[in-house]
CSV table of C-alpha atoms in Angstrom, one decimal:
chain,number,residue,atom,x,y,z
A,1,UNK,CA,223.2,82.1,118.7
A,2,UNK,CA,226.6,79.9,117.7
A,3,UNK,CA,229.5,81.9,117.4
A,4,UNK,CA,230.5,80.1,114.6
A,5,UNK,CA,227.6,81.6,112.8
A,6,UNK,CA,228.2,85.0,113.6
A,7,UNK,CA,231.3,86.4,111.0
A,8,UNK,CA,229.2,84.8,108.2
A,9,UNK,CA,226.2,87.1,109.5
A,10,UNK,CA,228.2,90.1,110.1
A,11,UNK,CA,229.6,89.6,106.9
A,12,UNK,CA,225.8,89.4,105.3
A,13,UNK,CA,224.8,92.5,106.5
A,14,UNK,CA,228.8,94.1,105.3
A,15,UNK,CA,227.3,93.0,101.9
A,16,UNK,CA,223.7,94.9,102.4
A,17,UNK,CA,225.3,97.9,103.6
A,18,UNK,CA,228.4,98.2,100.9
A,19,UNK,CA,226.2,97.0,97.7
A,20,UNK,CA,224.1,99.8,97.3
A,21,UNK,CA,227.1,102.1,97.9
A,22,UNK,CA,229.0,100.7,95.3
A,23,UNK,CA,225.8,100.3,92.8
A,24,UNK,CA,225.7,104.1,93.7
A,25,UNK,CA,229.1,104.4,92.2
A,26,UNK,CA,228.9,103.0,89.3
A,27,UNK,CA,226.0,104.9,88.3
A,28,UNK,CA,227.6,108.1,89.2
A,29,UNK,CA,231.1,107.1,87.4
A,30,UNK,CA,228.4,105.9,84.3
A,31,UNK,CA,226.6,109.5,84.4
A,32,UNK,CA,229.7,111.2,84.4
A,33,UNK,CA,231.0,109.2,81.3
A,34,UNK,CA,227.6,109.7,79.5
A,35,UNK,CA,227.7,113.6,80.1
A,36,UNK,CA,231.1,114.1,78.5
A,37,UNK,CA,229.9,112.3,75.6
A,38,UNK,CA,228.1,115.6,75.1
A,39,UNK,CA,231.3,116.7,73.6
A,40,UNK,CA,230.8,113.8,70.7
A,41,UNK,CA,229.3,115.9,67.9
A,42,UNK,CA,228.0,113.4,65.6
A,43,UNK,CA,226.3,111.7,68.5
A,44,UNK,CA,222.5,111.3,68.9
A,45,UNK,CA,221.5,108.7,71.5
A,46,UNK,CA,223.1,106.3,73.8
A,47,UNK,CA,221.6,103.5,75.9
A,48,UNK,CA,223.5,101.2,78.1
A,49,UNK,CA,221.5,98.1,79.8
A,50,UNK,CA,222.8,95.2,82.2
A,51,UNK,CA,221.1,92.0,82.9
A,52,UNK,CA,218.6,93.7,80.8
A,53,UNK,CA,217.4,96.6,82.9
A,54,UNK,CA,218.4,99.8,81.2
A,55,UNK,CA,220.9,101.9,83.2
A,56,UNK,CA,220.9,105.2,81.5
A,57,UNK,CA,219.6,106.7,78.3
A,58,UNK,CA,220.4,109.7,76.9
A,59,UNK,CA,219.6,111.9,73.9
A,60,UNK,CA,222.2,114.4,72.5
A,61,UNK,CA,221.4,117.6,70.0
A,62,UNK,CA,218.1,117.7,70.0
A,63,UNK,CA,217.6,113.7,69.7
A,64,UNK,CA,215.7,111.2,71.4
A,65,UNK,CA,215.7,107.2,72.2
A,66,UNK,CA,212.0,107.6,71.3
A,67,UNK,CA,212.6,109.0,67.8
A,68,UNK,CA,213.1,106.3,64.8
A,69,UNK,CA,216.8,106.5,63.2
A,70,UNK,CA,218.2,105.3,60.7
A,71,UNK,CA,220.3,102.5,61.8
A,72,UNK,CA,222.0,101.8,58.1
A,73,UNK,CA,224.6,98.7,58.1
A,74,UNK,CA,223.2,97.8,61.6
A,75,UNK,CA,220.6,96.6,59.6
A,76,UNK,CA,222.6,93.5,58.3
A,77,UNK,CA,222.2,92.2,62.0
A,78,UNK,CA,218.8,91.7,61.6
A,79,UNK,CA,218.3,90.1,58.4
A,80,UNK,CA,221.1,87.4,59.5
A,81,UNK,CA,218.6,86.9,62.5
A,82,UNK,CA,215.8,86.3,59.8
A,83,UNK,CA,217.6,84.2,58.2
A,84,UNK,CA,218.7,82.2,60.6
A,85,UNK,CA,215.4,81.3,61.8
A,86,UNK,CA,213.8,80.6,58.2
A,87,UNK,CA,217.0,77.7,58.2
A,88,UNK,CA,215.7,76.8,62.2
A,89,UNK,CA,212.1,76.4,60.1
A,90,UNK,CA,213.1,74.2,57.1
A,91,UNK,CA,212.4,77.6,54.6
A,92,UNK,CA,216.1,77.2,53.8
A,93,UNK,CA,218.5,73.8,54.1
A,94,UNK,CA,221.6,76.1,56.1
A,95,UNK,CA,224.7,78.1,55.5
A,96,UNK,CA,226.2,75.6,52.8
A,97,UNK,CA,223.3,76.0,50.1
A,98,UNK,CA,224.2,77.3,47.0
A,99,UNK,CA,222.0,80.9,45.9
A,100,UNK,CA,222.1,79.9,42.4
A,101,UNK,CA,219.3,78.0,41.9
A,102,UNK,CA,217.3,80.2,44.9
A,103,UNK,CA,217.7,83.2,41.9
A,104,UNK,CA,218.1,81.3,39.2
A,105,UNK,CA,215.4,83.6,37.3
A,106,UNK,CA,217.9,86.7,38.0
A,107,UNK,CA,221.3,85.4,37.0
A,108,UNK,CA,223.7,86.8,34.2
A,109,UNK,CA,223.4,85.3,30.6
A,110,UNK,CA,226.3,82.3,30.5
A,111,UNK,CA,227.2,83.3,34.6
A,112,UNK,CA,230.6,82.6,35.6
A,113,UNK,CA,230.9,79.1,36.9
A,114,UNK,CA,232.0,80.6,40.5
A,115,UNK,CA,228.5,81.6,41.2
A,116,UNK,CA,227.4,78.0,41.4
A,117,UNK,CA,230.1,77.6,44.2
A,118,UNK,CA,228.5,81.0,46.1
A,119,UNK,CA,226.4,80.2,49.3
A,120,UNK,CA,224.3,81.6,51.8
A,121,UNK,CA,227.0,81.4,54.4
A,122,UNK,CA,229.3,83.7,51.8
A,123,UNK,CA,226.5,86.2,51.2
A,124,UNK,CA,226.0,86.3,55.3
A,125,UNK,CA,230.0,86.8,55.6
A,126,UNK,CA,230.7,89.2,53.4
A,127,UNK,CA,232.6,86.3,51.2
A,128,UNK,CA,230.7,86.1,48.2
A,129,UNK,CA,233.9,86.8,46.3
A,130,UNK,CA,231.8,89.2,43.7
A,131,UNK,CA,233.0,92.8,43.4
A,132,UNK,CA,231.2,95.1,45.8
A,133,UNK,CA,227.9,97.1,45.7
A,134,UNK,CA,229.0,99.1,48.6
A,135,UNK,CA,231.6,102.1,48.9
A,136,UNK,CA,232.7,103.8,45.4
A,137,UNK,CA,229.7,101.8,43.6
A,138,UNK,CA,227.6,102.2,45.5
A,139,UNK,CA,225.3,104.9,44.0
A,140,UNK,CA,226.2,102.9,40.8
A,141,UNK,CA,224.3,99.6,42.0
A,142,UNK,CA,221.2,101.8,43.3
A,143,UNK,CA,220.9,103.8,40.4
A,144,UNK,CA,219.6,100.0,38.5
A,145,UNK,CA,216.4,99.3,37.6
A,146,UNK,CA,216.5,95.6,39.8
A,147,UNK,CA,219.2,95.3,42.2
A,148,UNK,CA,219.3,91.6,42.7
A,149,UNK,CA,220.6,91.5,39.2
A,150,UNK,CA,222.5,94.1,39.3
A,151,UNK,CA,224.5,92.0,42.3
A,152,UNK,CA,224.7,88.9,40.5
A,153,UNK,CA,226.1,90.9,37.7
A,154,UNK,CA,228.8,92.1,39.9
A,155,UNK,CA,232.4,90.3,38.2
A,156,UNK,CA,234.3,88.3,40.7
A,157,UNK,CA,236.9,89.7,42.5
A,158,UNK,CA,237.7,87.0,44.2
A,159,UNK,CA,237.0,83.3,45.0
A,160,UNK,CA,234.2,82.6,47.0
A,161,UNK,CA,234.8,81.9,50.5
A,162,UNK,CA,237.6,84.7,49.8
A,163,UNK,CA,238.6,87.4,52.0
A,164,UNK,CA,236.3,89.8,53.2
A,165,UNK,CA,234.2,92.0,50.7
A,166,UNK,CA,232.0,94.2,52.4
A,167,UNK,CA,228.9,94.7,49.9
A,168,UNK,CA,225.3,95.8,50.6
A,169,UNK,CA,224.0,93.3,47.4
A,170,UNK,CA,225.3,90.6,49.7
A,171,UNK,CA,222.9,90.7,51.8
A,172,UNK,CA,220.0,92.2,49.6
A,173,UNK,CA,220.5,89.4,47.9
A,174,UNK,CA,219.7,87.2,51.0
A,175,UNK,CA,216.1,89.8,51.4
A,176,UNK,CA,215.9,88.4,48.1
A,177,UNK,CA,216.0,84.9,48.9
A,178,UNK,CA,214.0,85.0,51.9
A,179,UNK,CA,210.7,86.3,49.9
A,180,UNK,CA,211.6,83.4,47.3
A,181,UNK,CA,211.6,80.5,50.2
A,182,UNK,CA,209.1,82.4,52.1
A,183,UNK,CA,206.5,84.1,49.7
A,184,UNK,CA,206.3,86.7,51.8
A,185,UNK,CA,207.9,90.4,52.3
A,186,UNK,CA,211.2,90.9,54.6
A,187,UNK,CA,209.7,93.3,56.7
A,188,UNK,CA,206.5,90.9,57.3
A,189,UNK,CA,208.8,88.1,58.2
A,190,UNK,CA,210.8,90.2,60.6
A,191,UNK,CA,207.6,91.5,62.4
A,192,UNK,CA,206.4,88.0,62.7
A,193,UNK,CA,209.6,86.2,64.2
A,194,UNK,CA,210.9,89.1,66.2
A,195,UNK,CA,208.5,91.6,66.8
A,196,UNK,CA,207.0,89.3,70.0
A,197,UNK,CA,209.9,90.6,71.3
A,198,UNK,CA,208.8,93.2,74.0
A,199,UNK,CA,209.8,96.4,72.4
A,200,UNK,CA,211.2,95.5,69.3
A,201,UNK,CA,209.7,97.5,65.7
A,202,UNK,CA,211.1,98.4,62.9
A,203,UNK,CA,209.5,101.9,61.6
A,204,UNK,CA,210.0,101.7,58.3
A,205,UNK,CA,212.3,100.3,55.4
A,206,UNK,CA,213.1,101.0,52.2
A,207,UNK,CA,212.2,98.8,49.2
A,208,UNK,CA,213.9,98.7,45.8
A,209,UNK,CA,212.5,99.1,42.4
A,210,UNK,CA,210.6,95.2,42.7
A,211,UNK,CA,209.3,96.3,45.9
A,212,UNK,CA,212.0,93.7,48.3
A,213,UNK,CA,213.1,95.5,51.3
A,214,UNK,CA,216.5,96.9,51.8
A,215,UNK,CA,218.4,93.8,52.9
A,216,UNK,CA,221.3,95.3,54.9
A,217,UNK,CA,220.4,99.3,55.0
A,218,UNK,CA,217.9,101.9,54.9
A,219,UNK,CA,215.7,100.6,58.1
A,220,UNK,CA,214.3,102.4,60.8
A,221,UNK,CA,213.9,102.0,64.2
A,222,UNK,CA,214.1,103.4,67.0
A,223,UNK,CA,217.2,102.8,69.4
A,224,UNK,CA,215.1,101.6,72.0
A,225,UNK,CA,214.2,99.3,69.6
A,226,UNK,CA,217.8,98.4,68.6
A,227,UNK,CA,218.0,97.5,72.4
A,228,UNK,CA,215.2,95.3,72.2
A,229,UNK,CA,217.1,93.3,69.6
A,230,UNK,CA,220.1,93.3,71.4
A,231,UNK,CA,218.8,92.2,74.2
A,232,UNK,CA,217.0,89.4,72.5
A,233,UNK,CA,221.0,88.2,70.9
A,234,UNK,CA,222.8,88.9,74.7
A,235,UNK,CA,219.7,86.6,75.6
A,236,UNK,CA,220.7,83.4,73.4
A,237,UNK,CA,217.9,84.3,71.3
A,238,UNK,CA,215.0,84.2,73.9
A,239,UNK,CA,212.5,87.6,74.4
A,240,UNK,CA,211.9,89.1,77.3
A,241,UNK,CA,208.9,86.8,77.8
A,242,UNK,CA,210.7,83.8,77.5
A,243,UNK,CA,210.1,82.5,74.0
A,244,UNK,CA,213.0,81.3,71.8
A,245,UNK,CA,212.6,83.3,68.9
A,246,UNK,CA,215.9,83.0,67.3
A,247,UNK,CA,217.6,79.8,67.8
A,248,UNK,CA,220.8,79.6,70.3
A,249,UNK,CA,223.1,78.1,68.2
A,250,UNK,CA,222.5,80.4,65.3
A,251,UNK,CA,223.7,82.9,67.3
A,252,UNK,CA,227.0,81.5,68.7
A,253,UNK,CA,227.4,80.6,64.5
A,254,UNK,CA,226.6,84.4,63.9
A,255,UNK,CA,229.1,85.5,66.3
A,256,UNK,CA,232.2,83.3,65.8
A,257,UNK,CA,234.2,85.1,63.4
A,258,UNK,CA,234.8,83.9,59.8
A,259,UNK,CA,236.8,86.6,58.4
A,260,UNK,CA,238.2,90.1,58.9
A,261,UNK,CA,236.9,93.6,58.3
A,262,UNK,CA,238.9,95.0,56.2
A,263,UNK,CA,238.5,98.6,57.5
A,264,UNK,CA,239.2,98.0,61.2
A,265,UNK,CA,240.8,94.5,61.6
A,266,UNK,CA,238.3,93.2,63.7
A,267,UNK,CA,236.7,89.9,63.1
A,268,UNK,CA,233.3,89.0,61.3
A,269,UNK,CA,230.8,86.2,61.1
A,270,UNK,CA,227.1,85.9,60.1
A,271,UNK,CA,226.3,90.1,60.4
A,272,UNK,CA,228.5,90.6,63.3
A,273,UNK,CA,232.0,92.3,64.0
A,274,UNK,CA,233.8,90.9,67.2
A,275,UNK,CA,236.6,92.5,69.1
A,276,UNK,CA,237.8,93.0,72.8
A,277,UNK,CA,237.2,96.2,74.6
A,278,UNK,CA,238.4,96.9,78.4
A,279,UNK,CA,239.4,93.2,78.2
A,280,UNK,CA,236.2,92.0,77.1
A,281,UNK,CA,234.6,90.2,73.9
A,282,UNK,CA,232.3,92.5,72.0
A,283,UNK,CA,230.0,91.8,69.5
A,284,UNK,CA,228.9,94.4,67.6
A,285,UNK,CA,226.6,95.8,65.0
A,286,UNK,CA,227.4,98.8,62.9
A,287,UNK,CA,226.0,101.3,60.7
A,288,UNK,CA,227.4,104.2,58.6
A,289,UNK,CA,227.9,107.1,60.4
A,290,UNK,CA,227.9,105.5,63.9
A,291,UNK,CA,225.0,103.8,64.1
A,292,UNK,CA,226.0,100.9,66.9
A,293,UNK,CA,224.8,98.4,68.8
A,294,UNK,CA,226.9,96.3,71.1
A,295,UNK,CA,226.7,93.3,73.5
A,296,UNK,CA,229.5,92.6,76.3
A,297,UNK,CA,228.1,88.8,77.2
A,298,UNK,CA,230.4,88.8,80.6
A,299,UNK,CA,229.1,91.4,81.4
A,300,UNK,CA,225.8,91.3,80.4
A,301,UNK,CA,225.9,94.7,78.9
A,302,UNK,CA,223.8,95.8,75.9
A,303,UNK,CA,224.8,99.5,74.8
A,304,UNK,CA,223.2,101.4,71.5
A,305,UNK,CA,224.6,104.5,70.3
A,306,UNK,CA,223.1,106.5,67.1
A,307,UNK,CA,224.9,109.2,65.3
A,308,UNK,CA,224.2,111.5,62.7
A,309,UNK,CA,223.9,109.3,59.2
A,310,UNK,CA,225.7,111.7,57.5
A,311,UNK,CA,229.0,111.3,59.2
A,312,UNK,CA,231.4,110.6,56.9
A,313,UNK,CA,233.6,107.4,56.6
A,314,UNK,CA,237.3,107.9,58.0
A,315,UNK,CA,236.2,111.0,60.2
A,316,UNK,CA,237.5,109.0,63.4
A,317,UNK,CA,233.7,109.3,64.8
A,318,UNK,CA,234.2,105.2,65.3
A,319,UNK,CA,237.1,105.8,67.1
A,320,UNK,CA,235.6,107.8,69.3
A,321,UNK,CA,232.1,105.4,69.8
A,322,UNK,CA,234.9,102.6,70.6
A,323,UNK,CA,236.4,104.6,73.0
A,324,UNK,CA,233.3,105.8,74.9
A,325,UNK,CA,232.5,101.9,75.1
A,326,UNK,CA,235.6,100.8,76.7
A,327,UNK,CA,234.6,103.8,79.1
A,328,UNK,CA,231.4,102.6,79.4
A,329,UNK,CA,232.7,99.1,79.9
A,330,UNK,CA,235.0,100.3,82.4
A,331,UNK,CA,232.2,101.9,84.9
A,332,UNK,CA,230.3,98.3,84.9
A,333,UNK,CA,233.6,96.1,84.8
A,334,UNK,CA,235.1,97.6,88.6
């Protein structure tokens, strides 16, 4: 045997000895992490997977990954993903459409000139520039007999392509417009283009008053299931069994930030809040009362957490699900 050849050998089998070690590690510094997350009361579930192999799940109070939860605003996520793909299949002409004559049957008497301006990009940004459903008037927008025009109703507040206003009716609306392009209900569309990815199901959603599902709340899964989806985005849009199901470059559009939360700062695109945590580019979903689901491309990381729904706004909980990220981050990133 050549000399030469012998340091690169001894440092082979260096490498065989030391990587399990260090993979031991990091699970252990992981499980350690996860068990003081115990101490997060409004926490249900976490589940943290790399290069798409699931690390460590855990279910907190009484919960379960297996259960169904209510994953609220998380939902928006997955009705960008459905619309994305009825644009990849000609159902809609893209981002710069205009709504207006997609629900002209459900606009205002005389609307205001502005709504002719609004498109499908605003609605999926959160830049529609009419007031919003969500927050104080909320219950308000519910509490009408048809929702869609009860969004459309909604005065401007600002001009469209504005700054950021966060309203459910946003993307409702867009539920709205993909049974108008499509013919057929949201939650049928979504089982069809993303349910052939492995593990992905949506348990139930809610419909309002015409019968059109939620569009951007009030679905169930469950967080295993949230995973699934995740790991269909960290993918580029391909499942597990290699089919593109949700096109590439709709996701790098959905991720690139467009505008900024007004709440937190952080950035948003088509459904999606970006930020950097441990040094790292997040994308995130997010749901009231803690209902997350993140992806760390560099390090192929996809992590869900699920809280109790009824967590109130401004009780820090976030703060604390951001925290146990970068923690989480952390473990993976040494």
């Amino acid at each position: 045997m050549s000399s030469r050849r012998l340091p690169s050998m001894l440092l082979l089998v260096c490498l065989l000895l030391v990587s399990p070690l260090l993979a031991a590690a990091q699970d252990a510094r992981l499980a350690a992490v996860l068990d003081e997350a115990a101490a997060l009361a409004p926490l249900r579930t976490v589940i943290v997977a790399r290069n798409g192999t699931v690390l460590a799940e855990r279910g907190y109070h009484g919960a379960s990954p297996a259960r169904p939860a209510n994953i609220k605003s998380a939902s928006k996520s997955v009705v960008s993903a459905l619309v994305g793909i009825a644009i990849e299949r000609g159902l809609l002409e893209g981002v710069d459409q205009p709504i207006a004559p997609l629900l002209a049957d459900r606009l205002p008497e005389a609307p205001d000139p502005r709504m002719a301006q609004v498109t499908i990009g605003h609605l999926l940004s959160m830049q529609a520039g009419l007031r919003p459903t969500s927050g104080r008037q909320y219950g308000a927008w519910v509490a009408q007999r048809d929702w869609v025009r009860a969004a459309l109703a909604q005065p401007f507040v600002d001009a469209p392509g504005g700054g950021m206003l966060y309203s459910t009716g946003s993307t409702h609306l867009l539920s709205a417009i993909l049974v108008q392009v499509s013919g057929k209900p949201t939650l049928q569309l979504a089982r069809e283009w993303l349910e052939p990815q492995a593990g992905f199901s949506i348990a139930s959603w809610d419909r309002d008053p015409q019968g059109i599902h939620f569009g951007g709340n009030q679905m169930a899964m469950t967080p295993r299931s949230l995973l699934a989806f995740g790991e269909l985005y960290r993918n580029h849009g391909r499942s597990a069994a290699g089919a593109q199901l949700v096109p590439g470059t709709w996701i790098a559009q959905s991720w690139q930030p467009r505008t900024r939360s007004i709440y937190t700062g952080d950035g948003y695109g088509y459904g999606w809040f970006a930020r950097r945590v441990g040094g790292h580019e997040v994308r995130y979903a997010w749901g009231h009362g803690g209902q997350m689901l993140f992806i760390v491309p560099t390090l192929a990381l996809t992590v869900v957490m699920t809280s109790d729904e009824r967590t109130p706004a401004g009780s820090g909980h976030l703060a604390d699900l951001l925290v146990l990220l970068e923690r989480i981050v952390a473990t993976q990133a040494a």
